[in-house]
mmCIF file of C-alpha atoms in Angstrom:
data_model
loop_
_atom_site.group_PDB
_atom_site.id
_atom_site.type_symbol
_atom_site.label_atom_id
_atom_site.label_comp_id
_atom_site.label_asym_id
_atom_site.label_seq_id
_atom_site.Cartn_x
_atom_site.Cartn_y
_atom_site.Cartn_z
ATOM 1 C CA MET A 7 0.000 0.000 0.000
ATOM 2 C CA MET A 8 1.362 3.401 -0.996
ATOM 3 C CA ALA A 9 2.244 5.707 1.900
ATOM 4 C CA LEU A 10 0.515 9.085 1.627
ATOM 5 C CA LYS A 11 2.335 12.301 2.289
ATOM 6 C CA THR A 12 0.967 14.455 5.110
ATOM 7 C CA SER A 13 1.444 18.118 5.870
ATOM 8 C CA THR A 14 3.527 19.480 8.712
ATOM 9 C CA GLY A 15 3.554 23.016 10.005
ATOM 10 C CA ALA A 16 5.051 25.162 12.706
ATOM 11 C CA GLN A 17 5.861 23.526 16.026
ATOM 12 C CA PHE A 18 3.863 26.191 17.835
ATOM 13 C CA ALA A 19 1.287 28.884 17.048
ATOM 14 C CA LYS A 20 0.495 32.249 18.609
ATOM 15 C CA ILE A 21 -1.923 35.162 18.497
ATOM 16 C CA MET A 22 0.025 37.767 16.550
ATOM 17 C CA GLY A 23 -2.376 40.694 16.672
ATOM 18 C CA VAL A 24 -5.874 41.602 17.779
ATOM 19 C CA GLY A 25 -8.332 44.260 16.570
ATOM 20 C CA GLY A 26 -11.873 45.340 17.278
ATOM 21 C CA TYR A 27 -14.754 47.397 15.978
ATOM 22 C CA ARG A 28 -17.322 48.995 18.277
ATOM 23 C CA PRO A 29 -20.428 50.589 16.750
ATOM 24 C CA ARG A 30 -20.811 54.366 16.977
ATOM 25 C CA ARG A 31 -24.106 54.470 18.850
ATOM 26 C CA VAL A 32 -23.777 54.401 22.643
ATOM 27 C CA VAL A 33 -26.938 53.264 24.443
ATOM 28 C CA ASP A 34 -26.950 53.948 28.176
ATOM 29 C CA ASN A 35 -29.208 52.466 30.832
ATOM 30 C CA ALA A 36 -31.356 55.595 30.854
ATOM 31 C CA GLU A 37 -32.452 54.755 27.302
ATOM 32 C CA ILE A 38 -32.882 51.046 28.030
ATOM 33 C CA VAL A 39 -35.337 51.697 30.858
ATOM 34 C CA THR A 40 -37.597 53.533 28.432
ATOM 35 C CA TYR A 41 -38.159 50.126 26.778
ATOM 36 C CA ILE A 42 -38.411 47.865 29.841
ATOM 37 C CA ASP A 43 -39.720 48.106 33.396
ATOM 38 C CA SER A 44 -36.369 48.448 35.140
ATOM 39 C CA SER A 45 -33.877 50.961 36.510
ATOM 40 C CA ASP A 46 -30.260 51.941 36.041
ATOM 41 C CA GLU A 47 -29.497 50.629 39.544
ATOM 42 C CA TRP A 48 -31.142 47.248 38.852
ATOM 43 C CA ILE A 49 -29.239 46.787 35.577
ATOM 44 C CA ARG A 50 -25.898 47.725 37.149
ATOM 45 C CA THR A 51 -26.494 45.461 40.140
ATOM 46 C CA ARG A 52 -27.609 42.472 38.072
ATOM 47 C CA SER A 53 -25.066 42.704 35.269
ATOM 48 C CA GLY A 54 -22.558 45.517 35.799
ATOM 49 C CA ILE A 55 -23.567 47.093 32.487
ATOM 50 C CA VAL A 56 -23.603 50.887 32.279
ATOM 51 C CA GLU A 57 -23.821 51.260 28.501
ATOM 52 C CA ARG A 58 -23.586 49.220 25.351
ATOM 53 C CA ARG A 59 -23.093 49.738 21.593
ATOM 54 C CA TRP A 60 -25.842 49.199 19.024
ATOM 55 C CA ALA A 61 -24.992 49.017 15.343
ATOM 56 C CA SER A 62 -26.513 51.448 12.877
ATOM 57 C CA GLU A 63 -27.815 50.302 9.495
ATOM 58 C CA ASP A 64 -24.464 50.814 7.751
ATOM 59 C CA GLU A 65 -22.530 48.913 10.439
ATOM 60 C CA THR A 66 -23.133 45.510 8.929
ATOM 61 C CA ILE A 67 -21.599 42.152 9.861
ATOM 62 C CA GLN A 68 -19.287 42.545 6.859
ATOM 63 C CA MET A 69 -18.289 46.149 7.587
ATOM 64 C CA MET A 70 -17.540 45.549 11.271
ATOM 65 C CA SER A 71 -15.623 42.344 10.527
ATOM 66 C CA VAL A 72 -13.412 43.913 7.887
ATOM 67 C CA SER A 73 -12.635 46.910 10.121
ATOM 68 C CA ALA A 74 -11.644 44.682 13.050
ATOM 69 C CA ALA A 75 -9.639 42.267 10.887
ATOM 70 C CA ARG A 76 -7.678 45.043 9.177
ATOM 71 C CA LYS A 77 -6.505 46.300 12.575
ATOM 72 C CA ALA A 78 -5.501 42.785 13.626
ATOM 73 C CA ILE A 79 -3.598 42.174 10.377
ATOM 74 C CA GLU A 80 -1.743 45.477 10.664
ATOM 75 C CA ARG A 81 -0.811 44.800 14.280
ATOM 76 C CA ALA A 82 0.360 41.297 13.349
ATOM 77 C CA GLY A 83 2.812 42.832 10.896
ATOM 78 C CA ILE A 84 1.703 40.839 7.881
ATOM 79 C CA GLU A 85 0.039 41.693 4.564
ATOM 80 C CA PRO A 86 -3.572 40.727 3.755
ATOM 81 C CA GLY A 87 -2.333 38.614 0.876
ATOM 82 C CA GLN A 88 -0.450 36.385 3.309
ATOM 83 C CA VAL A 89 -3.667 35.329 5.036
ATOM 84 C CA ASP A 90 -4.603 31.857 3.804
ATOM 85 C CA THR A 91 -7.602 31.104 6.018
ATOM 86 C CA VAL A 92 -10.479 33.231 7.358
ATOM 87 C CA ILE A 93 -12.879 31.880 9.975
ATOM 88 C CA VAL A 94 -15.902 33.826 11.208
ATOM 89 C CA SER A 95 -18.002 32.980 14.256
ATOM 90 C CA THR A 96 -21.460 34.554 14.275
ATOM 91 C CA VAL A 97 -25.088 33.689 15.007
ATOM 92 C CA THR A 98 -26.437 36.889 13.460
ATOM 93 C CA HIS A 99 -25.412 36.611 9.808
ATOM 94 C CA LEU A 100 -28.985 36.162 8.636
ATOM 95 C CA SER A 101 -28.200 34.745 5.194
ATOM 96 C CA GLN A 102 -27.930 30.957 5.171
ATOM 97 C CA THR A 103 -25.410 30.883 2.339
ATOM 98 C CA PRO A 104 -22.794 31.777 1.254
ATOM 99 C CA ALA A 105 -20.684 32.012 4.377
ATOM 100 C CA ILE A 106 -19.917 35.647 5.209
ATOM 101 C CA ALA A 107 -16.248 34.652 5.643
ATOM 102 C CA THR A 108 -15.880 34.367 1.854
ATOM 103 C CA THR A 109 -16.814 37.976 1.106
ATOM 104 C CA ILE A 110 -14.892 39.228 4.136
ATOM 105 C CA ALA A 111 -11.752 37.458 2.905
ATOM 106 C CA ASN A 112 -12.233 38.977 -0.532
ATOM 107 C CA GLU A 113 -12.657 42.520 0.811
ATOM 108 C CA LEU A 114 -9.632 42.104 3.065
ATOM 109 C CA GLY A 115 -7.482 41.175 0.074
ATOM 110 C CA ALA A 116 -6.946 37.587 1.207
ATOM 111 C CA LYS A 117 -7.498 36.300 -2.308
ATOM 112 C CA GLY A 118 -8.029 32.557 -2.549
ATOM 113 C CA ALA A 119 -8.041 32.038 1.215
ATOM 114 C CA ALA A 120 -10.032 29.178 2.675
ATOM 115 C CA ALA A 121 -13.071 30.765 4.302
ATOM 116 C CA PHE A 122 -15.929 29.456 6.406
ATOM 117 C CA ASP A 123 -18.308 30.358 9.228
ATOM 118 C CA ILE A 124 -18.967 28.574 12.491
ATOM 119 C CA SER A 125 -21.859 28.865 14.947
ATOM 120 C CA ALA A 126 -20.604 28.475 18.507
ATOM 121 C CA ALA A 127 -22.360 31.418 20.138
ATOM 122 C CA CYS A 128 -20.400 33.125 22.904
ATOM 123 C CA ALA A 129 -17.712 30.412 22.868
ATOM 124 C CA GLY A 130 -16.998 31.110 19.200
ATOM 125 C CA PHE A 131 -13.731 33.004 19.607
ATOM 126 C CA CYS A 132 -12.157 30.345 21.819
ATOM 127 C CA TYR A 133 -13.362 27.645 19.410
ATOM 128 C CA MET A 134 -11.636 29.488 16.559
ATOM 129 C CA VAL A 135 -8.404 29.927 18.530
ATOM 130 C CA ALA A 136 -8.291 26.145 18.966
ATOM 131 C CA MET A 137 -9.034 25.513 15.294
ATOM 132 C CA ALA A 138 -6.510 28.056 14.013
ATOM 133 C CA ASP A 139 -3.827 26.755 16.383
ATOM 134 C CA ALA A 140 -4.363 23.244 15.004
ATOM 135 C CA LEU A 141 -4.375 24.422 11.375
ATOM 136 C CA VAL A 142 -1.082 26.295 11.753
ATOM 137 C CA ARG A 143 0.667 23.442 13.555
ATOM 138 C CA ALA A 144 -0.661 20.878 11.077
ATOM 139 C CA GLY A 145 0.640 22.900 8.135
ATOM 140 C CA SER A 146 -2.819 23.408 6.612
ATOM 141 C CA SER A 147 -2.497 27.181 7.101
ATOM 142 C CA LYS A 148 0.221 29.658 7.952
ATOM 143 C CA TYR A 149 -1.735 32.791 8.846
ATOM 144 C CA VAL A 150 -5.331 32.505 9.998
ATOM 145 C CA VAL A 151 -7.671 35.445 10.605
ATOM 146 C CA ILE A 152 -10.408 34.651 13.110
ATOM 147 C CA ILE A 153 -13.348 37.020 13.587
ATOM 148 C CA GLY A 154 -16.100 37.003 16.181
ATOM 149 C CA VAL A 155 -18.874 39.331 15.057
ATOM 150 C CA GLU A 156 -22.463 39.943 16.093
ATOM 151 C CA ARG A 157 -25.391 42.261 15.517
ATOM 152 C CA LEU A 158 -27.342 40.807 18.421
ATOM 153 C CA THR A 159 -29.738 43.737 18.328
ATOM 154 C CA ASP A 160 -31.165 42.217 15.126
ATOM 155 C CA LEU A 161 -32.448 39.332 17.276
ATOM 156 C CA THR A 162 -33.177 41.209 20.494
ATOM 157 C CA ASP A 163 -36.642 42.065 21.762
ATOM 158 C CA ILE A 164 -35.979 45.469 23.321
ATOM 159 C CA HIS A 165 -39.093 45.039 25.466
ATOM 160 C CA ASP A 166 -37.905 41.749 26.987
ATOM 161 C CA ARG A 167 -36.829 42.608 30.528
ATOM 162 C CA SER A 168 -34.458 39.628 30.775
ATOM 163 C CA THR A 169 -32.379 40.311 27.643
ATOM 164 C CA ALA A 170 -32.905 43.866 26.359
ATOM 165 C CA PHE A 171 -30.221 45.379 28.596
ATOM 166 C CA ILE A 172 -27.623 42.661 27.964
ATOM 167 C CA PHE A 173 -27.035 42.192 24.253
ATOM 168 C CA ALA A 174 -24.934 44.463 22.048
ATOM 169 C CA ASP A 175 -23.090 44.587 18.725
ATOM 170 C CA GLY A 176 -19.465 44.577 17.599
ATOM 171 C CA ALA A 177 -16.592 42.646 16.035
ATOM 172 C CA GLY A 178 -13.290 41.346 17.351
ATOM 173 C CA ALA A 179 -10.553 39.737 15.268
ATOM 174 C CA ALA A 180 -7.159 38.120 15.695
ATOM 175 C CA VAL A 181 -4.370 36.790 13.505
ATOM 176 C CA ILE A 182 -2.892 33.421 14.450
ATOM 177 C CA GLY A 183 0.376 32.301 12.924
ATOM 178 C CA PRO A 184 3.584 30.342 13.570
ATOM 179 C CA SER A 185 5.597 30.753 16.752
ATOM 180 C CA ASP A 186 9.024 29.690 17.975
ATOM 181 C CA VAL A 187 7.737 29.139 21.506
ATOM 182 C CA PRO A 188 4.493 27.757 22.988
ATOM 183 C CA ALA A 189 1.888 30.549 23.087
ATOM 184 C CA ILE A 190 -1.507 28.788 22.888
ATOM 185 C CA GLY A 191 -2.295 26.118 25.449
ATOM 186 C CA PRO A 192 -4.500 23.066 24.901
ATOM 187 C CA VAL A 193 -8.185 23.832 24.522
ATOM 188 C CA VAL A 194 -10.712 22.466 27.002
ATOM 189 C CA TRP A 195 -14.066 22.515 25.258
ATOM 190 C CA GLY A 196 -17.380 20.789 25.047
ATOM 191 C CA SER A 197 -21.150 21.116 25.067
ATOM 192 C CA ASP A 198 -24.219 20.248 27.120
ATOM 193 C CA GLY A 199 -27.134 19.824 24.746
ATOM 194 C CA ASP A 200 -29.431 18.805 27.603
ATOM 195 C CA GLN A 201 -29.586 22.498 28.441
ATOM 196 C CA ALA A 202 -29.916 23.813 24.887
ATOM 197 C CA ASP A 203 -33.307 25.329 25.665
ATOM 198 C CA LEU A 204 -31.840 27.812 28.175
ATOM 199 C CA ILE A 205 -30.703 30.226 25.433
ATOM 200 C CA THR A 206 -32.565 29.958 22.153
ATOM 201 C CA GLN A 207 -34.021 31.683 19.136
ATOM 202 C CA THR A 208 -37.776 31.739 19.668
ATOM 203 C CA GLN A 209 -38.614 30.060 16.358
ATOM 204 C CA PRO A 210 -36.920 28.797 13.191
ATOM 205 C CA TRP A 211 -36.989 30.954 10.097
ATOM 206 C CA ASP A 212 -39.441 28.729 8.219
ATOM 207 C CA THR A 213 -41.970 29.156 11.029
ATOM 208 C CA ALA A 214 -41.312 32.858 11.381
ATOM 209 C CA ILE A 215 -41.756 33.517 7.663
ATOM 210 C CA PRO A 216 -44.269 31.000 6.272
ATOM 211 C CA ARG A 217 -43.777 31.692 2.582
ATOM 212 C CA HIS A 218 -42.107 29.729 -0.211
ATOM 213 C CA GLU A 219 -39.919 32.173 -2.109
ATOM 214 C CA ARG A 220 -39.714 29.819 -5.071
ATOM 215 C CA GLY A 221 -43.235 30.603 -6.231
ATOM 216 C CA GLY A 222 -45.560 32.595 -4.035
ATOM 217 C CA HIS A 223 -47.340 31.616 -0.851
ATOM 218 C CA ASP A 224 -47.194 28.240 0.843
ATOM 219 C CA PRO A 225 -50.571 26.639 -0.025
ATOM 220 C CA VAL A 226 -50.614 24.642 3.226
ATOM 221 C CA ALA A 227 -49.996 27.776 5.259
ATOM 222 C CA GLN A 228 -52.618 29.600 3.189
ATOM 223 C CA ALA A 229 -55.226 26.926 3.883
ATOM 224 C CA ALA A 230 -54.434 26.903 7.608
ATOM 225 C CA ALA A 231 -54.603 30.686 7.750
ATOM 226 C CA ALA A 232 -57.891 30.739 5.866
ATOM 227 C CA ALA A 233 -59.355 28.309 8.385
ATOM 228 C CA ASP A 234 -58.369 30.793 11.079
ATOM 229 C CA GLY A 235 -59.950 33.652 9.182
ATOM 230 C CA VAL A 236 -56.613 35.155 8.116
ATOM 231 C CA ASP A 237 -56.218 36.111 4.448
ATOM 232 C CA ASP A 238 -52.425 36.112 4.294
ATOM 233 C CA PRO A 239 -50.258 33.873 6.492
ATOM 234 C CA GLN A 240 -47.432 36.359 5.983
ATOM 235 C CA ALA A 241 -49.442 38.829 8.043
ATOM 236 C CA THR A 242 -49.179 36.474 11.038
ATOM 237 C CA ALA A 243 -45.400 36.055 10.795
ATOM 238 C CA THR A 244 -43.307 37.176 13.746
ATOM 239 C CA TRP A 245 -39.606 37.961 13.774
ATOM 240 C CA PRO A 246 -37.503 35.502 15.813
ATOM 241 C CA VAL A 247 -35.743 36.889 18.871
ATOM 242 C CA LEU A 248 -33.416 35.537 21.533
ATOM 243 C CA ARG A 249 -34.778 34.249 24.819
ATOM 244 C CA MET A 250 -32.732 33.305 27.861
ATOM 245 C CA ASN A 251 -33.565 31.580 31.139
ATOM 246 C CA GLY A 252 -31.227 33.704 33.183
ATOM 247 C CA ASN A 253 -30.994 32.000 36.592
ATOM 248 C CA PRO A 254 -29.897 28.514 35.464
ATOM 249 C CA VAL A 255 -27.530 30.050 32.906
ATOM 250 C CA PHE A 256 -25.995 32.183 35.659
ATOM 251 C CA LYS A 257 -25.479 29.165 37.928
ATOM 252 C CA TRP A 258 -24.033 27.031 35.131
ATOM 253 C CA ALA A 259 -21.645 29.733 33.927
ATOM 254 C CA SER A 260 -20.523 30.726 37.423
ATOM 255 C CA TYR A 261 -19.632 27.273 38.660
ATOM 256 C CA ALA A 262 -19.336 24.757 35.817
ATOM 257 C CA MET A 263 -17.189 27.184 33.826
ATOM 258 C CA ALA A 264 -14.856 27.742 36.758
ATOM 259 C CA LYS A 265 -14.105 24.006 36.544
ATOM 260 C CA THR A 266 -13.444 24.290 32.795
ATOM 261 C CA ALA A 267 -11.161 27.279 33.372
ATOM 262 C CA ALA A 268 -9.211 25.361 36.016
ATOM 263 C CA GLU A 269 -8.845 22.431 33.606
ATOM 264 C CA ALA A 270 -7.535 24.767 30.898
ATOM 265 C CA MET A 271 -4.872 26.127 33.256
ATOM 266 C CA ASP A 272 -3.923 22.618 34.335
ATOM 267 C CA ALA A 273 -3.674 21.471 30.700
ATOM 268 C CA ALA A 274 -1.301 24.367 29.987
ATOM 269 C CA GLY A 275 0.769 23.697 33.120
ATOM 270 C CA VAL A 276 -0.102 27.092 34.609
ATOM 271 C CA GLN A 277 -0.797 27.530 38.321
ATOM 272 C CA PRO A 278 -3.376 30.123 39.457
ATOM 273 C CA ASP A 279 -0.661 32.297 41.005
ATOM 274 C CA GLU A 280 1.189 32.337 37.671
ATOM 275 C CA LEU A 281 -1.741 33.756 35.716
ATOM 276 C CA GLU A 282 -1.428 37.449 34.883
ATOM 277 C CA VAL A 283 -4.635 38.227 32.950
ATOM 278 C CA PHE A 284 -8.151 36.753 33.025
ATOM 279 C CA ILE A 285 -10.411 37.400 30.004
ATOM 280 C CA PRO A 286 -13.724 35.570 30.346
ATOM 281 C CA HIS A 287 -16.653 35.988 27.984
ATOM 282 C CA GLN A 288 -18.298 39.283 28.886
ATOM 283 C CA ALA A 289 -21.677 37.895 29.897
ATOM 284 C CA ASN A 290 -22.188 39.330 33.358
ATOM 285 C CA ASN A 291 -19.896 40.971 35.892
ATOM 286 C CA ARG A 292 -21.295 38.757 38.652
ATOM 287 C CA ILE A 293 -20.357 35.638 36.670
ATOM 288 C CA THR A 294 -16.832 36.994 36.301
ATOM 289 C CA ASP A 295 -16.642 37.630 40.053
ATOM 290 C CA ALA A 296 -17.917 34.124 40.859
ATOM 291 C CA MET A 297 -15.358 32.520 38.544
ATOM 292 C CA PHE A 298 -12.567 34.637 40.017
ATOM 293 C CA ARG A 299 -13.437 33.445 43.532
ATOM 294 C CA ALA A 300 -13.844 29.796 42.509
ATOM 295 C CA LEU A 301 -10.488 29.764 40.688
ATOM 296 C CA LYS A 302 -8.728 31.388 43.656
ATOM 297 C CA LEU A 303 -6.841 33.714 41.355
ATOM 298 C CA PRO A 304 -4.298 36.131 42.883
ATOM 299 C CA GLU A 305 -5.492 39.621 43.781
ATOM 300 C CA GLY A 306 -3.087 41.216 41.303
ATOM 301 C CA VAL A 307 -4.451 39.447 38.222
ATOM 302 C CA VAL A 308 -5.874 41.803 35.588
ATOM 303 C CA ILE A 309 -9.549 41.024 34.937
ATOM 304 C CA ALA A 310 -11.437 42.071 31.808
ATOM 305 C CA ARG A 311 -14.534 44.154 32.596
ATOM 306 C CA ASP A 312 -15.416 45.183 29.066
ATOM 307 C CA ILE A 313 -19.075 44.378 29.660
ATOM 308 C CA ILE A 314 -19.462 47.585 31.699
ATOM 309 C CA ASN A 315 -19.206 49.806 28.616
ATOM 310 C CA HIS A 316 -19.874 47.424 25.745
ATOM 311 C CA GLY A 317 -22.422 44.854 26.927
ATOM 312 C CA ASN A 318 -22.518 41.228 25.820
ATOM 313 C CA THR A 319 -21.328 40.894 22.220
ATOM 314 C CA SER A 320 -21.261 37.072 22.163
ATOM 315 C CA ALA A 321 -18.482 35.794 19.848
ATOM 316 C CA ALA A 322 -16.895 39.256 19.747
ATOM 317 C CA SER A 323 -16.631 39.745 23.502
ATOM 318 C CA VAL A 324 -13.316 38.032 24.266
ATOM 319 C CA PRO A 325 -11.268 39.710 21.488
ATOM 320 C CA LEU A 326 -12.883 43.097 22.184
ATOM 321 C CA ALA A 327 -12.053 42.752 25.877
ATOM 322 C CA MET A 328 -8.508 41.704 25.001
ATOM 323 C CA GLU A 329 -8.042 44.731 22.769
ATOM 324 C CA THR A 330 -9.397 47.050 25.472
ATOM 325 C CA LEU A 331 -6.898 45.744 28.033
ATOM 326 C CA LEU A 332 -3.948 46.004 25.639
ATOM 327 C CA GLU A 333 -4.864 49.484 24.387
ATOM 328 C CA SER A 334 -5.343 50.808 27.913
ATOM 329 C CA GLY A 335 -2.054 49.338 29.121
ATOM 330 C CA GLU A 336 -3.781 47.346 31.862
ATOM 331 C CA ALA A 337 -2.446 44.212 30.164
ATOM 332 C CA LYS A 338 0.829 43.968 28.274
ATOM 333 C CA PRO A 339 2.116 41.928 25.343
ATOM 334 C CA GLY A 340 3.741 38.694 26.435
ATOM 335 C CA GLN A 341 1.656 38.247 29.561
ATOM 336 C CA THR A 342 -0.032 34.927 30.303
ATOM 337 C CA ALA A 343 -3.813 35.095 29.982
ATOM 338 C CA LEU A 344 -6.716 32.710 30.445
ATOM 339 C CA ILE A 345 -9.553 33.130 27.948
ATOM 340 C CA ILE A 346 -12.869 31.319 28.193
ATOM 341 C CA GLY A 347 -16.161 31.537 26.332
ATOM 342 C CA PHE A 348 -19.541 29.971 27.089
ATOM 343 C CA GLY A 349 -23.045 30.344 25.756
ATOM 344 C CA ALA A 350 -26.028 28.989 23.835
ATOM 345 C CA GLY A 351 -25.919 25.289 23.161
ATOM 346 C CA LEU A 352 -24.729 25.137 25.859
ATOM 347 C CA VAL A 353 -21.174 25.314 24.529
ATOM 348 C CA TYR A 354 -17.898 26.265 26.154
ATOM 349 C CA ALA A 355 -14.167 26.483 25.444
ATOM 350 C CA GLY A 356 -11.111 27.905 27.135
ATOM 351 C CA GLN A 357 -7.342 27.995 26.859
ATOM 352 C CA VAL A 358 -4.284 29.784 28.218
ATOM 353 C CA ILE A 359 -2.554 32.078 25.743
ATOM 354 C CA THR A 360 0.300 34.549 25.527
ATOM 355 C CA LEU A 361 -1.024 38.033 24.766
ATOM 356 C CA PRO A 362 0.123 39.544 21.469
#
C-alpha cells in the first residue's frame, strides 16, 4: 500500500495581533429603561452594564468584521495577501449561504483564502483559537484570521426585561500564525445539549416567515390561515428573537465554567498564582466575580470588565475585551492570559494564551 504524504507546520502557534470594531451608537441604561420596566441601579447590580453599543444600518456584519480584521492584520505585521484562512463565528449573519467569511476574505485582500463560518455562540472566539492553532501546527495554514462578530440587536426584543439590557453589537478579530515558543495552550471545550433550551431563538426561520420564495405563498400555510380567518399567512409572521432563562444560565456559567477554566490552566501547566490576565466571555460581571473566587486567582491578576461599557457581544466579547486591556495598558504583550467563552448550546471552550 502506498504511503501518503501528510502536511507538517510550525511547532507552535500564537496570536500575533488583535483588533476590534465597536459601533458608533452608545446606548446607556437611561435609554434602556424607556423600553423595559427596570432601573439603572437594577441593571448595574444584576449585570454591571452601564452602557452598550448598538450598530446602525451601515454597520453591517461585513463592515464591522473587515474593520476589526484590518486592525488585527496590521498589528500582526503581515500583509492581507499572506492570510490563507479566514474563519468567522457569528449567530447573526442572517443569510444561510454563502458564508460571510468568503466575502470578508475577498474585501480584506486575502485572495483565494479558505473561508468558512462557524456557529458556537459566545464560545466562538475560543473555538476558533483552537481551530486556528491546530491548522497552523498541522501545516494546513500559515496565517489565519479569526473574527467574532455579532449584531445581536437584530435578534433582540428590546421590550424583553431579561435580555434587552444585555445584548450588544461589535466585532473582534485576531491573527494566528507560527511561533518559535508555545503561546496557545491546549483547549478544554465541550457542550451540554441537555440544556440547549436555556438560550434559544424563539422560532426557526421557516416558522417565522411562512412563505415559499420559489413561487408565491405556501398553499398549506394559506389553507391553515384561511381556516383561522386570516387572508395572508405572511401577516401572522413574527420575527424571531433571543430568549434566555437567566438564573440557570448564571449558575451554570458561574460554577461549571470555573471548573473548565481550572482544567484549561492545568492542561497548559499554569498555576493560578502564575496567571497574569483573566479574560472571560463578557456575559455578566457577577459571573466573572464568581469565577474569580472559585479559581482562587491572585489579587493582582488583571480582569477584563469590558461588559461595563460594551455589553454582551457574544463571539466578539473576548477579542474586544482583550483589545481594550492592551490598548489601555492594563495588560501587556507577552503576559499569560486565560480566555474562556460559554453560551447557547450550551457550549464552552477555554485555553491559556500569551497576549500579542
